[in-house]
Every structure is written in structure tokens, then in C-alpha cells.
CSV table of C-alpha atoms and ligand atoms in Angstrom, one decimal:
chain,number,residue,atom,x,y,z
A,10,MET,CA,2.2,14.4,-31.5
A,11,LEU,CA,3.1,11.3,-29.6
A,12,ARG,CA,0.3,8.9,-29.0
A,13,HIS,CA,0.8,8.1,-25.3
A,14,ILE,CA,-1.8,5.8,-23.6
A,15,LEU,CA,-2.1,6.9,-20.0
A,16,ALA,CA,-5.7,6.8,-19.0
A,17,SER,CA,-9.2,5.5,-20.0
A,18,ASP,CA,-10.7,8.9,-20.3
A,19,GLN,CA,-8.4,9.9,-23.2
A,20,PHE,CA,-10.5,7.6,-25.5
A,21,SER,CA,-13.9,8.3,-26.9
A,22,ARG,CA,-16.6,5.8,-27.5
A,23,LYS,CA,-15.6,5.8,-31.2
A,24,ASP,CA,-11.9,5.2,-30.3
A,25,ILE,CA,-12.9,2.2,-28.2
A,26,GLU,CA,-15.1,0.8,-30.9
A,27,ARG,CA,-12.3,1.2,-33.4
A,28,PHE,CA,-9.9,-0.7,-31.1
A,29,CYS,CA,-12.4,-3.5,-30.7
A,30,ARG,CA,-12.9,-3.8,-34.5
A,31,ARG,CA,-9.1,-3.9,-35.1
A,32,ALA,CA,-8.6,-6.5,-32.3
A,33,ALA,CA,-11.2,-8.7,-33.8
A,34,GLN,CA,-9.4,-8.5,-37.2
A,35,TYR,CA,-6.1,-9.4,-35.5
A,36,LYS,CA,-7.7,-12.2,-33.6
A,37,ALA,CA,-9.0,-13.8,-36.8
A,38,LEU,CA,-5.6,-13.3,-38.6
A,39,LEU,CA,-3.7,-14.9,-35.7
A,40,LYS,CA,-5.6,-18.2,-36.0
A,41,ASN,CA,-4.1,-18.9,-39.4
A,42,LYS,CA,-0.4,-19.8,-39.6
A,43,THR,CA,0.2,-18.2,-43.0
A,44,SER,CA,-1.4,-14.9,-42.0
A,45,ARG,CA,0.3,-15.0,-38.7
A,46,LEU,CA,3.7,-15.2,-40.4
A,47,LYS,CA,2.7,-12.4,-42.8
A,48,LEU,CA,1.8,-10.2,-39.8
A,49,GLN,CA,5.5,-10.3,-38.8
A,50,LYS,CA,6.2,-8.0,-41.7
A,51,THR,CA,4.1,-5.2,-40.2
A,52,PHE,CA,6.7,-3.4,-38.1
A,53,PRO,CA,10.1,-4.8,-38.7
A,54,GLY,CA,13.0,-2.9,-37.2
A,55,ARG,CA,10.7,-1.1,-34.7
A,56,LEU,CA,11.8,-1.3,-31.1
A,57,MET,CA,9.5,-1.8,-28.1
A,58,GLN,CA,11.1,-1.1,-24.6
A,59,SER,CA,9.4,-2.9,-21.8
A,60,LEU,CA,9.9,-1.5,-18.3
A,61,PHE,CA,8.0,-3.3,-15.5
A,62,PHE,CA,8.4,-2.0,-11.9
A,63,GLU,CA,5.8,-4.4,-10.6
A,64,PRO,CA,5.1,-8.1,-11.3
A,65,SER,CA,3.0,-9.1,-14.3
A,66,THR,CA,2.3,-12.2,-16.3
A,67,ARG,CA,-0.4,-11.2,-18.7
A,68,THR,CA,0.3,-7.6,-19.5
A,69,ASP,CA,4.0,-8.1,-19.8
A,70,LEU,CA,3.9,-11.3,-21.9
A,71,SER,CA,1.0,-10.3,-24.1
A,72,PHE,CA,2.7,-7.0,-25.0
A,73,ARG,CA,5.9,-8.9,-25.8
A,74,ALA,CA,4.0,-11.5,-27.8
A,75,ALA,CA,2.0,-8.7,-29.6
A,76,ALA,CA,5.3,-7.1,-30.6
A,77,HIS,CA,6.7,-10.4,-31.7
A,78,HIS,CA,3.7,-11.1,-33.9
A,79,LEU,CA,4.1,-7.7,-35.5
A,80,GLY,CA,7.7,-8.3,-36.3
A,81,MET,CA,9.1,-5.8,-33.7
A,82,THR,CA,12.2,-6.1,-31.6
A,83,VAL,CA,11.7,-6.1,-27.8
A,84,HIS,CA,14.1,-5.0,-25.1
A,85,GLN,CA,13.1,-5.3,-21.5
A,86,VAL,CA,14.1,-4.5,-18.0
A,87,ALA,CA,12.4,-7.1,-15.9
A,88,ASN,CA,12.0,-6.1,-12.2
A,89,ALA,CA,12.8,-2.5,-13.0
A,90,LYS,CA,12.2,-1.5,-9.4
A,91,GLU,CA,15.3,-3.5,-8.5
A,92,PHE,CA,17.4,-3.6,-11.7
A,93,SER,CA,16.9,-0.2,-13.3
A,94,SER,CA,18.7,3.0,-12.1
A,95,ALA,CA,15.5,4.0,-10.4
A,96,VAL,CA,17.0,2.2,-7.4
A,97,LYS,CA,19.8,4.8,-7.4
A,98,GLY,CA,17.2,7.6,-7.3
A,99,GLU,CA,16.8,8.5,-10.9
A,100,ARG,CA,13.8,10.6,-11.6
A,101,PRO,CA,11.2,8.9,-13.8
A,102,GLU,CA,11.2,11.9,-16.2
A,103,HIS,CA,14.9,11.2,-16.9
A,104,THR,CA,14.4,7.5,-17.3
A,105,GLY,CA,11.8,8.2,-20.0
A,106,ARG,CA,14.1,10.7,-21.8
A,107,VAL,CA,17.0,8.3,-21.7
A,108,ILE,CA,15.3,5.1,-22.9
A,109,SER,CA,13.5,7.0,-25.7
A,110,GLY,CA,16.8,8.4,-26.8
A,111,TYR,CA,17.8,4.9,-28.1
A,112,TYR,CA,15.5,5.4,-31.1
A,113,SER,CA,12.8,3.4,-29.2
A,114,ASP,CA,9.4,3.4,-30.9
A,115,VAL,CA,7.3,2.7,-27.9
A,116,ILE,CA,7.9,2.3,-24.1
A,117,VAL,CA,5.5,0.0,-22.1
A,118,VAL,CA,5.6,0.8,-18.4
A,119,ARG,CA,4.1,-0.8,-15.4
A,120,HIS,CA,4.7,1.3,-12.3
A,121,HIS,CA,4.1,0.8,-8.6
A,122,GLU,CA,3.1,4.5,-8.2
A,123,GLU,CA,0.0,6.1,-9.5
A,124,GLY,CA,1.1,8.5,-12.3
A,125,GLY,CA,4.5,6.8,-12.7
A,126,PRO,CA,4.0,6.1,-16.5
A,127,ALA,CA,2.8,9.7,-17.0
A,128,LYS,CA,6.0,11.0,-15.4
A,129,ILE,CA,8.1,8.8,-17.6
A,130,ALA,CA,6.1,10.2,-20.6
A,131,GLU,CA,6.8,13.8,-19.6
A,132,ARG,CA,10.2,14.0,-21.3
A,133,SER,CA,10.0,10.9,-23.5
A,134,LEU,CA,10.7,11.2,-27.2
A,135,ALA,CA,8.7,8.0,-27.8
A,136,PRO,CA,5.1,7.2,-26.9
A,137,VAL,CA,4.5,5.6,-23.5
A,138,ILE,CA,1.9,3.0,-22.7
A,139,ASN,CA,0.6,2.8,-19.1
A,140,ALA,CA,0.6,-1.0,-18.4
A,141,GLY,CA,-0.9,-0.4,-14.9
A,142,ASP,CA,0.1,2.3,-12.4
A,143,GLY,CA,-0.3,1.5,-8.7
A,144,GLY,CA,-4.0,1.9,-7.7
A,145,GLY,CA,-4.5,4.3,-10.6
A,146,GLU,CA,-5.5,2.9,-14.0
A,147,HIS,CA,-5.0,0.0,-16.4
A,148,PRO,CA,-6.2,1.4,-19.8
A,149,THR,CA,-5.0,-1.4,-22.0
A,150,GLN,CA,-6.7,-3.9,-19.7
A,151,MET,CA,-9.8,-1.7,-20.1
A,152,LEU,CA,-9.6,-2.0,-23.9
A,153,LEU,CA,-9.3,-5.8,-23.8
A,154,ASP,CA,-12.2,-6.0,-21.3
A,155,MET,CA,-14.4,-3.8,-23.6
A,156,PHE,CA,-13.5,-6.0,-26.5
A,157,THR,CA,-14.5,-9.1,-24.5
A,158,ILE,CA,-17.8,-7.6,-23.6
A,159,GLN,CA,-18.4,-6.4,-27.2
A,160,GLU,CA,-17.5,-9.8,-28.6
A,161,ARG,CA,-19.9,-11.6,-26.3
A,162,PHE,CA,-22.9,-9.3,-26.5
A,163,LYS,CA,-22.3,-7.7,-29.9
A,164,LYS,CA,-23.0,-4.3,-28.2
A,165,ILE,CA,-22.1,-2.3,-25.2
A,166,ASP,CA,-25.0,0.1,-25.1
A,167,GLY,CA,-27.5,-1.0,-22.5
A,168,ILE,CA,-25.1,-3.3,-20.7
A,169,ARG,CA,-25.5,-4.0,-16.9
A,170,VAL,CA,-22.1,-4.6,-15.3
A,171,VAL,CA,-21.4,-5.7,-11.7
A,172,LEU,CA,-17.9,-4.5,-10.6
A,173,ALA,CA,-17.1,-6.5,-7.5
A,174,GLY,CA,-14.2,-6.9,-5.0
A,175,ASP,CA,-11.5,-4.4,-4.3
A,176,LEU,CA,-12.9,-1.3,-6.1
A,177,LYS,CA,-10.6,1.1,-4.1
A,178,TYR,CA,-7.2,-0.2,-5.3
A,179,GLY,CA,-8.3,-2.3,-8.3
A,180,ARG,CA,-7.1,-0.2,-11.2
A,181,THR,CA,-8.9,-2.4,-13.8
A,182,THR,CA,-12.4,-1.6,-12.4
A,183,ARG,CA,-11.5,2.1,-12.2
A,184,SER,CA,-10.5,2.2,-15.9
A,185,LEU,CA,-13.4,0.0,-17.0
A,186,ALA,CA,-16.1,2.1,-15.2
A,187,ILE,CA,-14.9,5.2,-17.0
A,188,ALA,CA,-14.9,3.5,-20.4
A,189,LEU,CA,-18.4,1.9,-19.9
A,190,SER,CA,-19.8,5.3,-19.0
A,191,LYS,CA,-19.1,6.6,-22.5
A,192,PHE,CA,-21.8,4.2,-23.9
A,193,ASN,CA,-25.6,4.7,-23.7
A,194,ASN,CA,-27.9,3.4,-21.1
A,195,VAL,CA,-25.2,1.6,-19.1
A,196,GLU,CA,-25.8,0.4,-15.5
A,197,LEU,CA,-23.0,-0.2,-13.1
A,198,ILE,CA,-23.5,-2.1,-9.9
A,199,PHE,CA,-20.7,-1.7,-7.4
A,200,VAL,CA,-20.2,-4.3,-4.7
A,201,ALA,CA,-17.3,-4.0,-2.3
A,202,PRO,CA,-16.7,-4.1,1.4
A,203,LYS,CA,-17.1,-0.6,2.9
A,204,VAL,CA,-13.3,-0.2,3.3
A,205,LEU,CA,-12.7,-1.0,-0.4
A,206,GLU,CA,-15.4,1.0,-2.1
A,207,MET,CA,-14.9,2.9,-5.3
A,208,LYS,CA,-13.0,6.1,-4.7
A,209,LYS,CA,-14.6,9.6,-5.0
A,210,ASP,CA,-12.5,10.6,-8.1
A,211,ILE,CA,-14.2,8.0,-10.2
A,212,ILE,CA,-17.6,8.5,-8.7
A,213,GLU,CA,-17.4,12.2,-9.4
A,214,ARG,CA,-16.3,11.6,-13.0
A,215,LEU,CA,-19.2,9.1,-13.5
A,216,LYS,CA,-21.7,11.7,-12.2
A,217,GLU,CA,-20.9,13.8,-15.3
A,218,THR,CA,-22.1,10.9,-17.5
A,219,SER,CA,-25.5,9.2,-18.1
A,220,VAL,CA,-24.4,6.0,-16.4
A,221,ARG,CA,-26.7,4.7,-13.6
A,222,ILE,CA,-24.9,3.5,-10.4
A,223,THR,CA,-26.1,1.2,-7.6
A,224,LYS,CA,-23.9,0.4,-4.7
A,225,PHE,CA,-23.9,-2.6,-2.3
A,226,GLU,CA,-21.6,-3.9,0.4
A,227,LYS,CA,-22.6,-7.5,0.2
A,228,MET,CA,-22.6,-9.8,-2.8
A,229,GLU,CA,-25.9,-11.4,-1.7
A,230,GLU,CA,-27.6,-8.0,-2.4
A,231,VAL,CA,-26.6,-8.0,-6.0
A,232,PHE,CA,-28.8,-10.9,-6.9
A,233,GLN,CA,-31.9,-8.8,-6.6
A,234,CYS,CA,-30.8,-6.9,-9.8
A,235,PRO,CA,-30.6,-8.2,-13.3
A,236,PHE,CA,-27.0,-8.0,-14.8
A,237,ASP,CA,-25.1,-9.1,-17.9
A,238,VAL,CA,-21.5,-9.1,-16.7
A,239,TRP,CA,-20.1,-9.9,-13.3
A,240,TYR,CA,-16.5,-8.5,-13.2
A,241,HIS,CA,-14.8,-9.9,-10.1
A,242,THR,CA,-11.5,-8.7,-8.7
A,243,ARG,CA,-9.0,-9.8,-6.1
A,244,VAL,CA,-8.1,-7.7,-3.0
A,245,GLN,CA,-4.9,-5.8,-3.9
A,246,LYS,CA,-3.2,-6.9,-0.6
A,247,GLU,CA,0.0,-5.2,-1.7
A,248,ARG,CA,-1.7,-1.8,-1.7
A,249,LEU,CA,-3.8,-2.0,1.5
A,250,LYS,CA,-2.9,0.6,4.1
A,251,ASN,CA,-4.9,0.7,7.3
A,252,GLU,CA,-8.0,-1.1,5.9
A,253,LYS,CA,-9.1,-3.9,8.1
A,254,LEU,CA,-10.7,-6.8,6.1
A,255,THR,CA,-12.6,-9.3,8.2
A,256,LYS,CA,-12.4,-13.1,7.5
A,257,GLU,CA,-16.1,-12.8,6.8
A,258,ASP,CA,-15.4,-10.1,4.1
A,259,GLN,CA,-12.9,-12.4,2.4
A,260,LYS,CA,-15.3,-15.4,2.6
A,261,THR,CA,-18.3,-13.5,1.3
A,262,PHE,CA,-16.4,-12.0,-1.6
A,263,THR,CA,-15.6,-15.5,-3.0
A,264,ILE,CA,-17.5,-16.6,-6.0
A,265,THR,CA,-18.5,-20.3,-6.0
A,266,THR,CA,-20.6,-22.5,-8.3
A,267,GLU,CA,-23.5,-21.7,-5.9
A,268,HIS,CA,-23.3,-18.1,-7.0
A,269,LEU,CA,-23.2,-19.1,-10.6
A,270,LYS,CA,-26.5,-20.9,-10.2
A,271,ARG,CA,-28.0,-17.6,-9.3
A,272,PHE,CA,-26.6,-15.7,-12.3
A,273,PRO,CA,-29.1,-14.6,-14.9
A,274,LYS,CA,-29.1,-17.1,-17.8
A,275,LYS,CA,-26.9,-15.2,-20.2
A,276,ALA,CA,-24.7,-13.4,-17.7
A,277,ILE,CA,-20.9,-14.0,-17.9
A,278,LEU,CA,-18.2,-13.9,-15.2
A,279,MET,CA,-15.0,-11.9,-16.0
A,280,HIS,CA,-11.8,-11.3,-14.0
A,281,PRO,CA,-8.7,-9.6,-15.0
A,282,LEU,CA,-6.6,-12.3,-13.4
A,283,PRO,CA,-4.6,-13.4,-11.4
A,284,ILE,CA,-7.2,-15.1,-9.2
A,285,ALA,CA,-5.9,-15.4,-5.6
A,286,GLY,CA,-8.7,-17.4,-4.0
A,287,GLU,CA,-11.7,-15.1,-4.7
A,288,ILE,CA,-13.1,-17.5,-7.3
A,289,THR,CA,-13.2,-21.2,-6.5
A,290,GLU,CA,-11.4,-23.6,-8.9
A,291,GLU,CA,-14.6,-25.5,-10.0
A,292,VAL,CA,-15.9,-22.2,-11.4
A,293,ASP,CA,-13.1,-22.3,-14.1
A,294,HIS,CA,-15.0,-25.1,-15.8
A,295,ASP,CA,-18.3,-23.3,-16.2
A,296,PRO,CA,-18.8,-21.9,-19.7
A,297,ARG,CA,-20.0,-18.6,-18.3
A,298,ALA,CA,-16.5,-18.0,-16.7
A,299,ILE,CA,-14.8,-16.4,-19.6
A,300,TYR,CA,-11.7,-15.1,-17.9
A,301,PHE,CA,-9.3,-17.2,-20.0
A,302,THR,CA,-10.9,-15.9,-23.2
A,303,GLN,CA,-10.6,-12.4,-21.7
A,304,SER,CA,-6.9,-13.0,-21.1
A,305,ASP,CA,-6.4,-14.4,-24.6
A,306,ASN,CA,-8.0,-11.3,-26.0
A,307,GLY,CA,-5.1,-9.3,-24.5
A,308,LEU,CA,-2.9,-10.4,-27.4
A,309,PRO,CA,-4.9,-9.2,-30.4
A,310,MET,CA,-6.0,-6.0,-28.5
A,311,ARG,CA,-2.3,-5.2,-27.6
A,312,MET,CA,-1.4,-5.7,-31.3
A,313,ALA,CA,-4.2,-3.1,-32.1
A,314,ILE,CA,-2.8,-0.9,-29.4
A,315,LEU,CA,0.8,-1.1,-30.7
A,316,GLU,CA,-0.4,-0.4,-34.2
A,317,TRP,CA,-2.3,2.7,-33.1
A,318,VAL,CA,0.6,4.0,-31.2
A,319,LEU,CA,3.2,3.3,-33.9
A,320,ARG,CA,1.1,4.8,-36.7
A,321,GLY,CA,1.5,8.1,-34.9
A,322,VAL,CA,5.4,7.7,-34.8
A,323,GLN,CA,7.1,9.3,-37.9
B,404,LIG,N1,-4.6,-8.4,-15.7
B,404,LIG,C1,-3.3,-8.1,-15.4
B,404,LIG,O1,-2.9,-6.9,-15.4
B,404,LIG,O2,-2.5,-9.2,-15.1
B,404,LIG,P1,-0.9,-9.1,-14.8
B,404,LIG,O3,-0.7,-8.4,-13.5
B,404,LIG,O4,-0.4,-10.5,-14.8
B,404,LIG,O5,-0.3,-8.3,-16.0
């Protein structure tokens, strides 16, 4: 059976822990030049096809770097929305079937439509990885986020995580909330302007788990709660429909060094990046702002992901 990666919920707690352990091993191996060169003998001759219908820096380049460090060959269609035959009206199911027919071992897809990678997977002969689908999910970002939390706190059980910003269209927070809910005694604190609150589908799914949820509309209100991780996100302006965001909303959802002063002592600040003004530049230099470590963790985690997917390919 093909090992597609399409949504967070397909992974159990044990799966996530296994991915974190493997990413930690890859992270250690990458630091040493000799072992880095040895790693290139892992999957020689294997072909990764990369198909991005939306812009990306981290996901695209870290997947391609991961494939490189594992000795794979990479073919890509950059800006697939404009330069693939989708523009002529090709159905995504056909695109998947066609690309996989070139003895491709894995297809990495970022899509502007929710469910786009799943459609490409429908008739694909190779595993498909969802590298972000519209306002839907970002399961590989979820794995690197979980790895970053695990690496910092040495555990995920009992963690208290603030998910802040655009929770309506932010696919990273949707995937992360689902993954965190698989652990014990987890508390999620949602803070978003009313028009960008977490959608019902995720809330309903979370209600089936033991996770505790608190909701706020103003960042100020969060500081009455203890927390370990503040996961901030940008407003996905490209996905907004009729939502009206006031200037006040934008201002009050910006993290500054003043906010960091009010963080609990050991709390960390994460962000999937890119930052588009919702965290001020000075914050970058605070050791609690770990979003560059988080983004670096994308490489070893995506090596672990490619390994998992390819081990399932005969
Ligand atoms: N975090 C993330 O998905 O970044 P990119 O859009 O640059 O891939």
C-alpha cells in the first residue's frame, strides 16, 4: 500500500514519536561532513517529483535539500499553477497518474485548493505528500513543529500551547492542534480575532479527544494563563474572503519584546514562517524566539518523512 501523507490525523502518537526520534538521528548525522556524505548513499536512483502550485521557501527547499542529502534525484515544476498543464484544465487526478507513471518514487505537492494533494493521490502510482493545501492542512510542518517542541521540552504530554493569529485559514495550526490532541493532558489556548477563529471541523474533532481548550479574542487575555509554547501565525491575506480585519486587530496581534517580557520564564515562541509583520524584528534576537531552529528542523524531519514514505515503495 502506498504511504501517502495527506493529513495529521493519519498519524498516531506512536507514529509522531517515531518521526521525532528519526529526525533527531538525522539532525545529528547532518552535523558531521563524513556522515553527511555517507547519507547520500541512502536512496540513490530514487526520484522525487516536486509540484508547487503556491509559493514556498521552506517546504519546497527543505524537501529538495532532504532529497539531496539522501542521494535522490529531484525534478520539479516550480509555479505549477502557471506552468503545469493544470492551466489547460487538466484534472488533478490525471496529473497524479501521469507524473507517477515516470517511475517516480514520491510526489510532493503544495496546492492552492483544500484537498488538492488528495485528488492528485487518487490515481497516483507513487506516494503523494501534502506540502500544504489551501486553508486545509500542513502535515509535514506539523511533524517538524512536534519535533521542535519535543526537542525543547523532552516531552509533549502536559504541554500548554497557545495557537495565535489566523486560526481560520492557517493550515499549520489546524494540523498542529490535531497532533497535540493525541498526547495526554494537553491544553490548547486559541487566540484569534473573532473573524479568524478556529473552524468548527477542527473544534469538533478536538472534542473527541482529552485536550482542554480555552478561547480568547485578544492577546492580552492569554497572559492570565500559564503556557509553554506560544505558536504565532500570520494572517493568510491571500485566503481572506469577506472577513474584515480592523487596524486594531492587526496591531494587537503583533508580538513585540514587551510581550516576551510577560512570557512565563521557560516559554518559547514559535512561528511556521514567513513572518509578515506580526512579530517585530527585535524579537528575532531573543533566545526564546526559536523559529529559525524550528525552520532548520524541517530538513531532518523531511529526511525522516522521505525515508518513511520510500520504505513503503517496493
Ligand atoms: N512554513 C511554511 O510552510 O513555509 P513556506 O510557505 O515558505 O513553505
